[in-house]
Coordinates of C-alpha atoms in Angstrom, one line a residue:
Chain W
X1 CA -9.9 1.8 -30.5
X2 CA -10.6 1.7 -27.0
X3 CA -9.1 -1.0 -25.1
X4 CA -11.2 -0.7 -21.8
X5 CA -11.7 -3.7 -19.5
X6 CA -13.4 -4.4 -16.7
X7 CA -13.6 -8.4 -16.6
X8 CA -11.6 -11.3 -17.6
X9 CA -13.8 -12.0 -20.4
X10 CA -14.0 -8.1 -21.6
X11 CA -10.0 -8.5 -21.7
X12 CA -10.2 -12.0 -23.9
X13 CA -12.4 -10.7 -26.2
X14 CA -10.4 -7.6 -26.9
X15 CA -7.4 -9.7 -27.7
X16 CA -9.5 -12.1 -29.8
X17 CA -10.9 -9.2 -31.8
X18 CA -7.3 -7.3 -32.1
X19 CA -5.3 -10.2 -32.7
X20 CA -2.9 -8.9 -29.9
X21 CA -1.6 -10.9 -26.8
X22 CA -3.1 -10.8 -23.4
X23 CA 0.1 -9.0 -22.3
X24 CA -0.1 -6.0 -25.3
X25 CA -4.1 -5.8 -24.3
X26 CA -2.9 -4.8 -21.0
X27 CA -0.1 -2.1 -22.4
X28 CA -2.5 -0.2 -24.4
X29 CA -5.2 -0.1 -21.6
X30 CA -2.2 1.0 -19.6
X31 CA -0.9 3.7 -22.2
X32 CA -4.7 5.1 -22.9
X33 CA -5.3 5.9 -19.4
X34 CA -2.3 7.0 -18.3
X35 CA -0.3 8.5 -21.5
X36 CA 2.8 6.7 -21.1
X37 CA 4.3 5.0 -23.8
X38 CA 4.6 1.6 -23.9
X39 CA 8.5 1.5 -23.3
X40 CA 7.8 3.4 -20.5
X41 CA 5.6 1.7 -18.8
X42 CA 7.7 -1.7 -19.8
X43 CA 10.7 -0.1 -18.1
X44 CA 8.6 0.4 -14.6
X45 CA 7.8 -2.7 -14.7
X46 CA 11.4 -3.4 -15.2
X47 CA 12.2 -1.8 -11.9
X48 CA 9.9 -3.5 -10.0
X49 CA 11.4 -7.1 -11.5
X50 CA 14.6 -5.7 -10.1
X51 CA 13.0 -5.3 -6.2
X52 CA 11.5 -8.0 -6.7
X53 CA 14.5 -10.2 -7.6
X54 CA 16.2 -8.8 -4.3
X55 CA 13.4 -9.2 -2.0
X56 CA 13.2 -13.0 -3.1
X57 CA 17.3 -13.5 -2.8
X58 CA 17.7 -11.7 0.6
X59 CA 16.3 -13.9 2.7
X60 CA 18.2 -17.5 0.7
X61 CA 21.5 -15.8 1.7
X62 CA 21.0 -14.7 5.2
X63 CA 18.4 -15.4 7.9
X64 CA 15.8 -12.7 7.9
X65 CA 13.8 -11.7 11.0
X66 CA 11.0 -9.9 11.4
X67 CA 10.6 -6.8 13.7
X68 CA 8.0 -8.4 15.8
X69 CA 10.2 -11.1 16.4
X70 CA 7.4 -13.8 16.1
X71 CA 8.9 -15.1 12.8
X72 CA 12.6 -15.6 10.7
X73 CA 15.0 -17.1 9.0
X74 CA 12.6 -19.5 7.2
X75 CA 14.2 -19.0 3.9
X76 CA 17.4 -19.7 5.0
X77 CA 16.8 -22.6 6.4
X78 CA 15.1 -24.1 3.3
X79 CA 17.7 -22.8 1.4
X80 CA 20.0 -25.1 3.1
X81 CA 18.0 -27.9 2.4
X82 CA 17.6 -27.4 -1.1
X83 CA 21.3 -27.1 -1.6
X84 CA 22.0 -30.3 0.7
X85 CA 19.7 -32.0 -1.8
X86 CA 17.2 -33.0 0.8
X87 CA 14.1 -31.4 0.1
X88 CA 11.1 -33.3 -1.5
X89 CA 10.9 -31.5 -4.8
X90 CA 13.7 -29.7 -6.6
X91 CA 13.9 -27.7 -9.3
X92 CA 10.6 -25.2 -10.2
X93 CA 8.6 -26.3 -7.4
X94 CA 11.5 -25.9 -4.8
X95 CA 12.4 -22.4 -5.9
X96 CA 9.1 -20.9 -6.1
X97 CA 8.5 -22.1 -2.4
X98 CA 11.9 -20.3 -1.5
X99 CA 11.5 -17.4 -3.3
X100 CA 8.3 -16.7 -2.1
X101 CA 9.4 -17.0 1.2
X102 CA 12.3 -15.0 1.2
X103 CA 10.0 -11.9 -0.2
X104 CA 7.5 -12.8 2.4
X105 CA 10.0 -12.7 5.5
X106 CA 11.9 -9.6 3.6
X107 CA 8.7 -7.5 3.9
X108 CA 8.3 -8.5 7.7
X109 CA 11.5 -7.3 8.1
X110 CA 10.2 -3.9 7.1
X111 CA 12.8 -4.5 4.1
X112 CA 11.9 -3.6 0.6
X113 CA 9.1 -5.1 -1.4
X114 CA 7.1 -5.2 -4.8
X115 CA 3.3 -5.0 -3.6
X116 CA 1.7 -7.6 -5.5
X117 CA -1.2 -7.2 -5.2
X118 CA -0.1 -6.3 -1.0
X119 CA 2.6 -6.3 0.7
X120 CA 1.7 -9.0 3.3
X121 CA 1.2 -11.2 -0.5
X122 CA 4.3 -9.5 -2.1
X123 CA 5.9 -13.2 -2.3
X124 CA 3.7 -15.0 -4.6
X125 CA 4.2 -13.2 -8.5
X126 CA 7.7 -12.5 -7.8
X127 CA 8.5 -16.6 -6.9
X128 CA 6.5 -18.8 -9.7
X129 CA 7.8 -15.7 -12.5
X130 CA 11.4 -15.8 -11.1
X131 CA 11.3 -19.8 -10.6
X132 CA 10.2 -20.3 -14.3
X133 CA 12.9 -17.5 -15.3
X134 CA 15.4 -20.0 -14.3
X135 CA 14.1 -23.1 -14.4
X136 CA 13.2 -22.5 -18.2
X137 CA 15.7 -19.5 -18.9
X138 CA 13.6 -17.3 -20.0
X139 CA 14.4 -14.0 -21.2
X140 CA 14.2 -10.9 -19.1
X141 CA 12.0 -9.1 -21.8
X142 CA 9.3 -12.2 -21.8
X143 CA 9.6 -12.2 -17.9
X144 CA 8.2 -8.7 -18.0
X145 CA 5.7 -9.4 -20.2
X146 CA 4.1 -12.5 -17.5
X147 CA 4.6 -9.8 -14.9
X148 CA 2.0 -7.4 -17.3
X149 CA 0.0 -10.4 -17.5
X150 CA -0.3 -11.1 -14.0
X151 CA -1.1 -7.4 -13.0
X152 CA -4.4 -7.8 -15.6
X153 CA -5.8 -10.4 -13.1
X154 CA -5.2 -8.1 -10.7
X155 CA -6.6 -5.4 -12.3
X156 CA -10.0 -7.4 -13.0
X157 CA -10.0 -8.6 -9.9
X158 CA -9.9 -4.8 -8.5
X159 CA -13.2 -4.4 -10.4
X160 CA -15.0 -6.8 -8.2
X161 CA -13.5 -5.8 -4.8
X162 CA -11.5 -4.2 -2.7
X163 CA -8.2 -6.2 -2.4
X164 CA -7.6 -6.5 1.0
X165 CA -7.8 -8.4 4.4
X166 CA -9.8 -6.1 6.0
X167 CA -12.8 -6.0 3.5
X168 CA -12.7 -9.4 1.7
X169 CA -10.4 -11.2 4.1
X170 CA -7.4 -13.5 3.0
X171 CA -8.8 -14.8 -0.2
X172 CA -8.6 -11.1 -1.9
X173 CA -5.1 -11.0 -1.2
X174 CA -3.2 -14.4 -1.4
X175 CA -5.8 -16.2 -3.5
X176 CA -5.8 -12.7 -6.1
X177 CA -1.5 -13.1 -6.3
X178 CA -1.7 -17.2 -6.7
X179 CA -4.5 -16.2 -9.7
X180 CA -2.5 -13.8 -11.0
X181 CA 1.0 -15.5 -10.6
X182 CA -0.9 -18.7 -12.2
X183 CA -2.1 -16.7 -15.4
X184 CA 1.3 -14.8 -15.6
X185 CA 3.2 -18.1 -15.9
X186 CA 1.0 -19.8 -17.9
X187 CA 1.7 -16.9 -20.3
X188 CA 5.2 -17.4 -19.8
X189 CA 4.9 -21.0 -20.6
X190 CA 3.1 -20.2 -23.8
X191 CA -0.2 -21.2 -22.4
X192 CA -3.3 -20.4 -25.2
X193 CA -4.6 -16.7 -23.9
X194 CA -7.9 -19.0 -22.1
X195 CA -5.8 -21.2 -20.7
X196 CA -3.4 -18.7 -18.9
X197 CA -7.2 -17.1 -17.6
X198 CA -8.1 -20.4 -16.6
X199 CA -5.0 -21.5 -14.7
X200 CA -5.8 -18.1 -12.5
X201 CA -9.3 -19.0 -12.1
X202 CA -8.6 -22.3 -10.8
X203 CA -5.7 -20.5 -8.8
X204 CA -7.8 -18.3 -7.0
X205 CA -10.9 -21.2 -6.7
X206 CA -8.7 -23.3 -4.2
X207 CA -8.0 -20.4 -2.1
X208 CA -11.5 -19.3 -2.1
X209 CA -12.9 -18.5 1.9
X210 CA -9.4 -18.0 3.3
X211 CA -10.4 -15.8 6.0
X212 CA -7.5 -13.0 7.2
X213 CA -6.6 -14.3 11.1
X214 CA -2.9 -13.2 11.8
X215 CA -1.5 -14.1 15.5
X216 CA -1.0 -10.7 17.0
X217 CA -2.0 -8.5 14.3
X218 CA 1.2 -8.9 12.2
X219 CA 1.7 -9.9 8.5
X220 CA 3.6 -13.3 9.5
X221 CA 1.9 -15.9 10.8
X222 CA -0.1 -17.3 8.7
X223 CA 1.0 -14.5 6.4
X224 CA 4.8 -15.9 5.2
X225 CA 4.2 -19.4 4.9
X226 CA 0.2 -18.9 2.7
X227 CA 3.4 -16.8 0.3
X228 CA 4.9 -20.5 -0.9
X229 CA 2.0 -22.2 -0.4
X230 CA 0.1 -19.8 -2.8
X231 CA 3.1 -20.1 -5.2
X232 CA 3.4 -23.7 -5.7
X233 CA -0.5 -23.8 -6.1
X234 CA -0.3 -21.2 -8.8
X235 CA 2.5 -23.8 -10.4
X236 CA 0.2 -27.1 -9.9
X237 CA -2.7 -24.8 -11.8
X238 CA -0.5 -24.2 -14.3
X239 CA 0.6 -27.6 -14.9
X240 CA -3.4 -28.6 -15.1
X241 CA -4.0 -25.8 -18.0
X242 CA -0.6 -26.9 -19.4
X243 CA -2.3 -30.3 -20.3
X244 CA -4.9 -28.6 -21.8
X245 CA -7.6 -28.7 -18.6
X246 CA -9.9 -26.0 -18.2
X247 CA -11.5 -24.3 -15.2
X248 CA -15.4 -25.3 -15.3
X249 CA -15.8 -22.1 -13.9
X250 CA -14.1 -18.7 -15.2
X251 CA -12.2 -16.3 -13.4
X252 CA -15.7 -13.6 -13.3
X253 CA -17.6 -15.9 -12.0
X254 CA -14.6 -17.1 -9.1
X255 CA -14.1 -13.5 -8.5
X256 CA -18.1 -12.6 -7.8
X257 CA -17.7 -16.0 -5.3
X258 CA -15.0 -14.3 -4.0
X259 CA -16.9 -11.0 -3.4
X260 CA -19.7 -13.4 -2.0
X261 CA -17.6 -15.2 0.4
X262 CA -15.9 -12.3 1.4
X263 CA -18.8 -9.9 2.6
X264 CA -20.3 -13.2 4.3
X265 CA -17.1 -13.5 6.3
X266 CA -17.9 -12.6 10.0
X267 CA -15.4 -9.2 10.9
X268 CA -13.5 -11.4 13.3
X269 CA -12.2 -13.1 10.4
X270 CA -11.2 -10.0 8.1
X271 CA -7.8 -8.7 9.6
X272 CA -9.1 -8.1 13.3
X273 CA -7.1 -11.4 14.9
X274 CA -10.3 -11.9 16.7
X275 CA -11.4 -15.1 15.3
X276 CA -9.1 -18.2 13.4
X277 CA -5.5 -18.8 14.5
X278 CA -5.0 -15.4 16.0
X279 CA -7.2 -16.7 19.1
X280 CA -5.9 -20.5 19.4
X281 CA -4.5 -20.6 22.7
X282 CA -0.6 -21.0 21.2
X283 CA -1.7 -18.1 18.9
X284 CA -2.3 -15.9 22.1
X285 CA 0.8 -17.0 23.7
X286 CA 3.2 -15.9 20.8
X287 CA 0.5 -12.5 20.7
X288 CA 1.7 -12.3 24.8
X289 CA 5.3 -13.0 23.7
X290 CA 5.4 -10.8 21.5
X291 CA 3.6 -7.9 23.3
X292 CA 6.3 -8.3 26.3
X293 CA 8.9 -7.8 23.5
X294 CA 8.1 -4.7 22.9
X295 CA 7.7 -3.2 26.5
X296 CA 11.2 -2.1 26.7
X297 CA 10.6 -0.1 23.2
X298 CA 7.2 1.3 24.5
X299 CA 8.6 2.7 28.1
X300 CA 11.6 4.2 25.8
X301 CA 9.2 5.9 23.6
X302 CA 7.0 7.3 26.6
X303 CA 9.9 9.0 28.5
Chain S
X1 CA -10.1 1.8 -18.9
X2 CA -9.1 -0.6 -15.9
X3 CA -9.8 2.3 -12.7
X4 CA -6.6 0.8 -11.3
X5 CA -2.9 1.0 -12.9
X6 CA -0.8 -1.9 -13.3
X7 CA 1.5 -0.2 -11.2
X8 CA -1.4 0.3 -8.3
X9 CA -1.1 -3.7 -8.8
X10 CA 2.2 -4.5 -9.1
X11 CA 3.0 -2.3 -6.4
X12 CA 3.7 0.1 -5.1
X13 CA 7.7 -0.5 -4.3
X14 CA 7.7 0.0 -0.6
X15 CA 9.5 -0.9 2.7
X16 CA 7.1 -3.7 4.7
X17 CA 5.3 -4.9 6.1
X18 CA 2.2 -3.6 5.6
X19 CA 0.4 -1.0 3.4
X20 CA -1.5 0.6 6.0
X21 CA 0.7 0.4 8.9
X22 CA 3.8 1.1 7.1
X23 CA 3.6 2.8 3.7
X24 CA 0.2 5.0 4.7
X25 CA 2.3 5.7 7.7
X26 CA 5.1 7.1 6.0
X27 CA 2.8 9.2 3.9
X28 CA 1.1 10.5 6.5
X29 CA 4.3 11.8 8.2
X30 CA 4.9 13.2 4.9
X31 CA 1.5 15.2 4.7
X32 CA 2.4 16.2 8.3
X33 CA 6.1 18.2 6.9
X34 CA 4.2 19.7 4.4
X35 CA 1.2 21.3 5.9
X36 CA 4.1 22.3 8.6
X37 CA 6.2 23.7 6.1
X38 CA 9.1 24.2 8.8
X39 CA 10.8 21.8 10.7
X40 CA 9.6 21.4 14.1
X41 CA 11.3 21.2 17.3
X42 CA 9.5 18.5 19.0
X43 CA 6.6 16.3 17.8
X44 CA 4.6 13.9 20.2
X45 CA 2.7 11.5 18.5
X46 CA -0.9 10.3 19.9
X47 CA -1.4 6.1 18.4
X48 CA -5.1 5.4 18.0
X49 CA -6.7 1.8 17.9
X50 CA -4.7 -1.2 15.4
X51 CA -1.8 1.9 15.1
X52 CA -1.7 1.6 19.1
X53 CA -2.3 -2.0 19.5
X54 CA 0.7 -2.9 16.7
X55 CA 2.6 -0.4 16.1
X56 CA 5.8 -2.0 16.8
X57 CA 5.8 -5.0 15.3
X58 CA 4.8 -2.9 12.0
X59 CA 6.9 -0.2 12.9
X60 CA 4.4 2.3 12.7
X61 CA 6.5 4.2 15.0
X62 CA 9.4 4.4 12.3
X63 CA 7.3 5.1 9.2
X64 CA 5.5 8.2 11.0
X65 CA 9.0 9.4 11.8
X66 CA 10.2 8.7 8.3
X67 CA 7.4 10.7 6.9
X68 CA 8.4 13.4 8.8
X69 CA 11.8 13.7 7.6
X70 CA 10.6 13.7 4.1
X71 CA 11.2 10.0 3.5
X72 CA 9.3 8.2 0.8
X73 CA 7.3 5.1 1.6
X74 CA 10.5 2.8 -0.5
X75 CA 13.4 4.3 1.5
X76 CA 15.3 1.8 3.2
X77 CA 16.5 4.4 5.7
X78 CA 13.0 4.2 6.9
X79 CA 14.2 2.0 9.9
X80 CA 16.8 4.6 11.1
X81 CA 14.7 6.9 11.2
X82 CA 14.8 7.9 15.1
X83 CA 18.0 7.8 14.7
X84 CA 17.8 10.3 12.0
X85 CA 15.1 12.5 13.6
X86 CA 17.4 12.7 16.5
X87 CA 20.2 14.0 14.5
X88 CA 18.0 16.7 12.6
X89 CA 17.5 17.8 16.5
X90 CA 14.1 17.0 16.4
X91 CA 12.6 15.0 19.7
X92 CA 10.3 12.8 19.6
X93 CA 7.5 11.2 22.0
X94 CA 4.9 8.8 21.6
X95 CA 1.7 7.9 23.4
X96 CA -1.2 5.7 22.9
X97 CA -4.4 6.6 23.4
X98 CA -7.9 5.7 23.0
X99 CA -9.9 8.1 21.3
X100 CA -13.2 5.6 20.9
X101 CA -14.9 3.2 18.7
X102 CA -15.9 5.8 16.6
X103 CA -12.6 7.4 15.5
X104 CA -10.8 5.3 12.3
X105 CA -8.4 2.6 13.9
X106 CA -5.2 3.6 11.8
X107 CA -5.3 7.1 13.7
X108 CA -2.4 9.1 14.5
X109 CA -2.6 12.8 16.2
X110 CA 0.4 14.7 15.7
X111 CA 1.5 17.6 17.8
X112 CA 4.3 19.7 16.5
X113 CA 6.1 22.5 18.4
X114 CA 7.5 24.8 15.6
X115 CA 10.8 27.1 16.6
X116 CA 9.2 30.0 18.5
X117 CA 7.1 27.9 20.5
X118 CA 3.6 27.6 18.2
X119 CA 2.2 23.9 18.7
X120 CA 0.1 22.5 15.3
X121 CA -1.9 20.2 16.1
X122 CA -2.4 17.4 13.0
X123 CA -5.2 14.0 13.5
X124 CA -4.7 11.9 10.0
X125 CA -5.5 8.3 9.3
X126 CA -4.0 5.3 7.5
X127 CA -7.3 4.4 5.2
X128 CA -5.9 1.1 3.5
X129 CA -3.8 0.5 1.1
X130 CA -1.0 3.0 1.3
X131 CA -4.2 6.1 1.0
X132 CA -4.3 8.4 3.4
X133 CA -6.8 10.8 5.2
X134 CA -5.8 14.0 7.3
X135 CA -9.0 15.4 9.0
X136 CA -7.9 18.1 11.3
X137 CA -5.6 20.9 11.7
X138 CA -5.8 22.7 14.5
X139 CA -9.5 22.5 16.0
X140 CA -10.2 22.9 12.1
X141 CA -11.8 19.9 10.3
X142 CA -10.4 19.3 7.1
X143 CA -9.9 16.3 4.3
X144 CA -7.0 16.2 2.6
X145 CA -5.9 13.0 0.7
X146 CA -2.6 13.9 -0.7
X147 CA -4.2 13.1 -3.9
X148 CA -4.4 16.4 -5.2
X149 CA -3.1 19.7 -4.9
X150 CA -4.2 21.8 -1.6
X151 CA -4.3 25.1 -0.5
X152 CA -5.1 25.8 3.6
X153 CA -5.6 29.5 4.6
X154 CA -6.7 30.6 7.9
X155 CA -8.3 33.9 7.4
X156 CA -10.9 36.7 9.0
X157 CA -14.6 35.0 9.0
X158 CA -15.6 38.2 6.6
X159 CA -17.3 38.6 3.0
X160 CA -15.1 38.6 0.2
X161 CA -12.1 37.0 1.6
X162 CA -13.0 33.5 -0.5
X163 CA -14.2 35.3 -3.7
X164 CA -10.4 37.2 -3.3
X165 CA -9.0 33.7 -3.0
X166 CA -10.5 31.9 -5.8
X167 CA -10.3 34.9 -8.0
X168 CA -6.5 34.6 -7.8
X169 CA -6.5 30.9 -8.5
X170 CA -9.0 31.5 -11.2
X171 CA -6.3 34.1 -13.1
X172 CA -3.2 31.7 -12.4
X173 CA -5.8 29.2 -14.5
X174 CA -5.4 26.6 -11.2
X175 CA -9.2 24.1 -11.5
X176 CA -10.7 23.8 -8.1
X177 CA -11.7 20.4 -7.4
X178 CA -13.0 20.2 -4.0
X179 CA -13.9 23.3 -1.5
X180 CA -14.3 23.0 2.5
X181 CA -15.1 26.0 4.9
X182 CA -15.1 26.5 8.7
X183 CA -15.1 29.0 11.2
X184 CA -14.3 28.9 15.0
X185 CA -17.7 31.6 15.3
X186 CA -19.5 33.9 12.9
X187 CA -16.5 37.1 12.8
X188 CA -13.8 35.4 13.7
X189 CA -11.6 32.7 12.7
X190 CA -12.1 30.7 9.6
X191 CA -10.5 27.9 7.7
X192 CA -10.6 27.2 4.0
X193 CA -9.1 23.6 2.5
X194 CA -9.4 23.7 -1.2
X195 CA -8.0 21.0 -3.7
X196 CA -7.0 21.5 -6.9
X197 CA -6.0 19.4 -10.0
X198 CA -2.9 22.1 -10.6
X199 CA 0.1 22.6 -8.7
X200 CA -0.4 26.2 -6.8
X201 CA 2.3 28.2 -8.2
X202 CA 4.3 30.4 -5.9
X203 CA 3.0 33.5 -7.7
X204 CA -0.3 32.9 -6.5
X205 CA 0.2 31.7 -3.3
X206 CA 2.4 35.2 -2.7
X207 CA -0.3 37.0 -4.2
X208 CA -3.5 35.2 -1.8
X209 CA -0.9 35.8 1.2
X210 CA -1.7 39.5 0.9
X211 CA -5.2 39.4 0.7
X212 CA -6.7 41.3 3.1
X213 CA -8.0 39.2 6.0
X214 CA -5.7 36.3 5.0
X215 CA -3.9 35.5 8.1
X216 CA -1.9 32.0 7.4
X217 CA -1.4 30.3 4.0
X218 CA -0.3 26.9 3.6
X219 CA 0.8 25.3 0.2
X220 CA 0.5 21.0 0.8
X221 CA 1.6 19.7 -2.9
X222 CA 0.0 15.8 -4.0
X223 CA 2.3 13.3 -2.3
X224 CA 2.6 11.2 -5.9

């Protein structure tokens, strides 16, 4: 039996006809076309749950900086917060923010990150599956299972278009990891296989027609803080399916939108920083800042 | 089947921040070692376009280097590596440039002065997503993705010379996927880039070295 898929509803039907879970619909796709066994492949993912656990720790216990110098220390700083009780929310909705923070400011850093589906989105899976971890205490072998979950969305949603900045803008990357981060812990929170779909759709729906605009050309601003904000709307999503909502729309349909949108976006808004935030006027000044930075590195370099 | 991995998804593992400015970096350094197959004295490194404009705040800079030394794109050691290079006694220099609209904006030109004074010159760019393109070696056009298996040789522009070549593959049971030829003029100089889906074992790589006409052989492995 051939367990092919190219769309979200491909993928449900194949576990409605098998009787197997979204999660084992994605391991045998996974073992057919690459040969791996499915303890194999369950132990890479394993490894990347273990950077990715360090990437969104790093940055609670010390003050990261990036290498640009335009942003830092973020996580840290919310971190305090949260364990002064004086943040808003606590708990799942609290954590996710800081974890996907932490990843975020970690990978500016130039430290080491899970792609997920990029790097300059690395933030989002990693928080709402760690945060629920916790918050729920969840085992690690479930945990890697919303993880195989999560990379199905993205593997649908790399049949529609190219996942990146440049050719769909923002929306391809952030809005793809809050879809896939919303259907991997709706999994995890025993979600019915539809709902956990729908909780991605919905996911990626709100994010639809972010445009890619970063101040200076780096992945950090708007880059680290879209990384909570992506997270915590992947949670509110889940909480809707959760209830038993359902996305009007499915995740195909929000992913051709998104392929839509995206070739309609002008090039100055698709990783250029020639249109959006990258050319307000405080956006050029941190770009100037930043450039005068890195003068004494670039006369070194020349000599 | 999905055409992507779960792994191209969830990942890959890599030092940030980004996937074309960092990780295609470092594996373009890499590609760089390889088709050098010796380590170089000196390398100055030309930055085209987005790699000139930001490659500091994405350390660019520091991933090329890393690649160079053989570092892989998850290395953590990929910050230090100036420091690094300058320990292996190998200086660097870089320069930005501006090579045109035309010419990818993730360029970078490397030119490597070998022990004995040869200079190789190598233009490869960062093509999204950690994937990576080299397009010229020497005033040879080439395209080499790391995704495959390669075999370069620089040989006499003379009949016979490529049927020699692919004859020896052909008996060391090596599939050629992709074929490129080109010459400096009619008689003299000519390069062949060939990509296969088997490693090139040593055997045959010996055994197309002493072809005659074959002046130069280089082996360049996949990168994953």
């Amino acid at each position: 039996m051939k367990f092919k898929f190219n769309s979200a509803a491909q993928w449900l039907a194949l576990a409605g006809k098998t009787g197997l879970d979204l999660a084992d619909v994605v391991l045998r796709a996974e073992m057919e076309s690459t040969g791996a066994s499915r303890d194999q492949i369950l132990e890479k993912m394993r490894q990347s749950l273990v950077v990715m656990r360090s990437s969104a720790q790093k940055g609670v216990h010390e003050p990261v900086y990036s290498r640009s110098g335009l942003t830092g220390g973020a996580a840290h700083t919310l971190a305090q917060a949260i364990a002064a009780g004086k943040t808003l929310t606590q708990g799942l909705f609290a954590k996710a923010a800081l974890y996907a923070l932490s990843t975020a400011e970690v990978n500016a850093s130039m430290g080491r990150v899970c792609a997920a589906p990029t790097a300059g989105s690395a933030g989002v899976v990693p928080a709402v599956i760690l945060a629920l971890e916790e918050e729920l205490g969840l085992t690690e072998d479930a945990v890697v299972l919303g993880l195989v979950v999560a990379a199905g969305v993205g593997q649908v949603a790399a049949e529609y278009g190219e996942l990146v900045g440049a050719a769909l803008g923002c929306q391809a990357e952030i809005g793809v990891a809050s879809a896939m981060a919303a259907a991997g812990g709706a999994y995890l929170v025993g979600v019915d296989w539809q709902g956990c779909l729908d909780a991605g759709a919905l996911a990626l729906q709100n994010l639809l027609g972010l445009v890619c605009d970063p101040v200076a050309g780096y992945v950090e601003i708007p880059c680290i803080a879209r990384n909570p904000s992506a997270a915590t709307n992947a949670l509110t999503c889940i909480e809707l399916v959760k209830a038993g909502i359902r996305s009007p729309i499915p995740l195909d349909d929000v992913l051709l939108a998104m392929v839509d949108i995206g070739k309609r976006l002008h090039p100055d808004l698709r990783e250029t920083s020639r249109g959006g935030l990258a050319i307000t006027p405080s956006g050029r000044r941190l770009a100037e800042a930043c450039a005068a930075r890195s003068c004494p590195r670039k006369r070194e370099s020349h000599e | 089947m999905p055409r992507h991995s779960i792994f191209d998804i969830m990942g890959p593992i890599m030092i940030g921040p980004s996937s074309s400015h960092t990780a295609g970096a470092v594996r373009l350094g890499r590609m760089v070692k390889t088709i050098l197959g010796r380590k170089p004295t000196e390398v100055l490194i030309k930055l085209h376009g987005s790699f000139a404009e930001t490659y500091h705040g994405h350390g660019t800079d520091l991933a090329l280097v890393a690649g160079l030394l053989g570092l892989s794109e998850s290395d953590p050691e990929i910050v230090n590596s100036l420091a690094l290079a300058a320990r292996e006694g190998i200086k660097i220099r870089f320069e930005t440039v501006d090579l045109g609209q035309e010419v990818h904006p993730n360029t970078a030109i490397f030119l490597s002065t070998l022990p004995g004074g040869e200079v190789v010159q190598v233009t490869g760019h960062s093509t999204g997503g950690g994937s990576i393109l080299i397009s010229q070696i020497d005033q040879f056009k080439v395209a080499l993705t790391g995704e495959l298996h390669s075999l370069i040789t620089q040989h006499q522009d003379e009949p016979g010379v490529v049927a020699a070549v692919t004859k020896i593959l052909a008996e060391h049971r090596v599939n050629i996927a992709f074929l490129s030829l080109s010459r400096t003029a009619r008689g003299e100089i000519a390069l062949m880039t060939l990509e296969a889906d088997e490693p090139i074992p040593q055997a045959a790589s010996e055994a197309i070295r002493r072809v005659k006409g074959v002046h130069r052989v280089r082996i360049v492995p996949a990168l994953k």
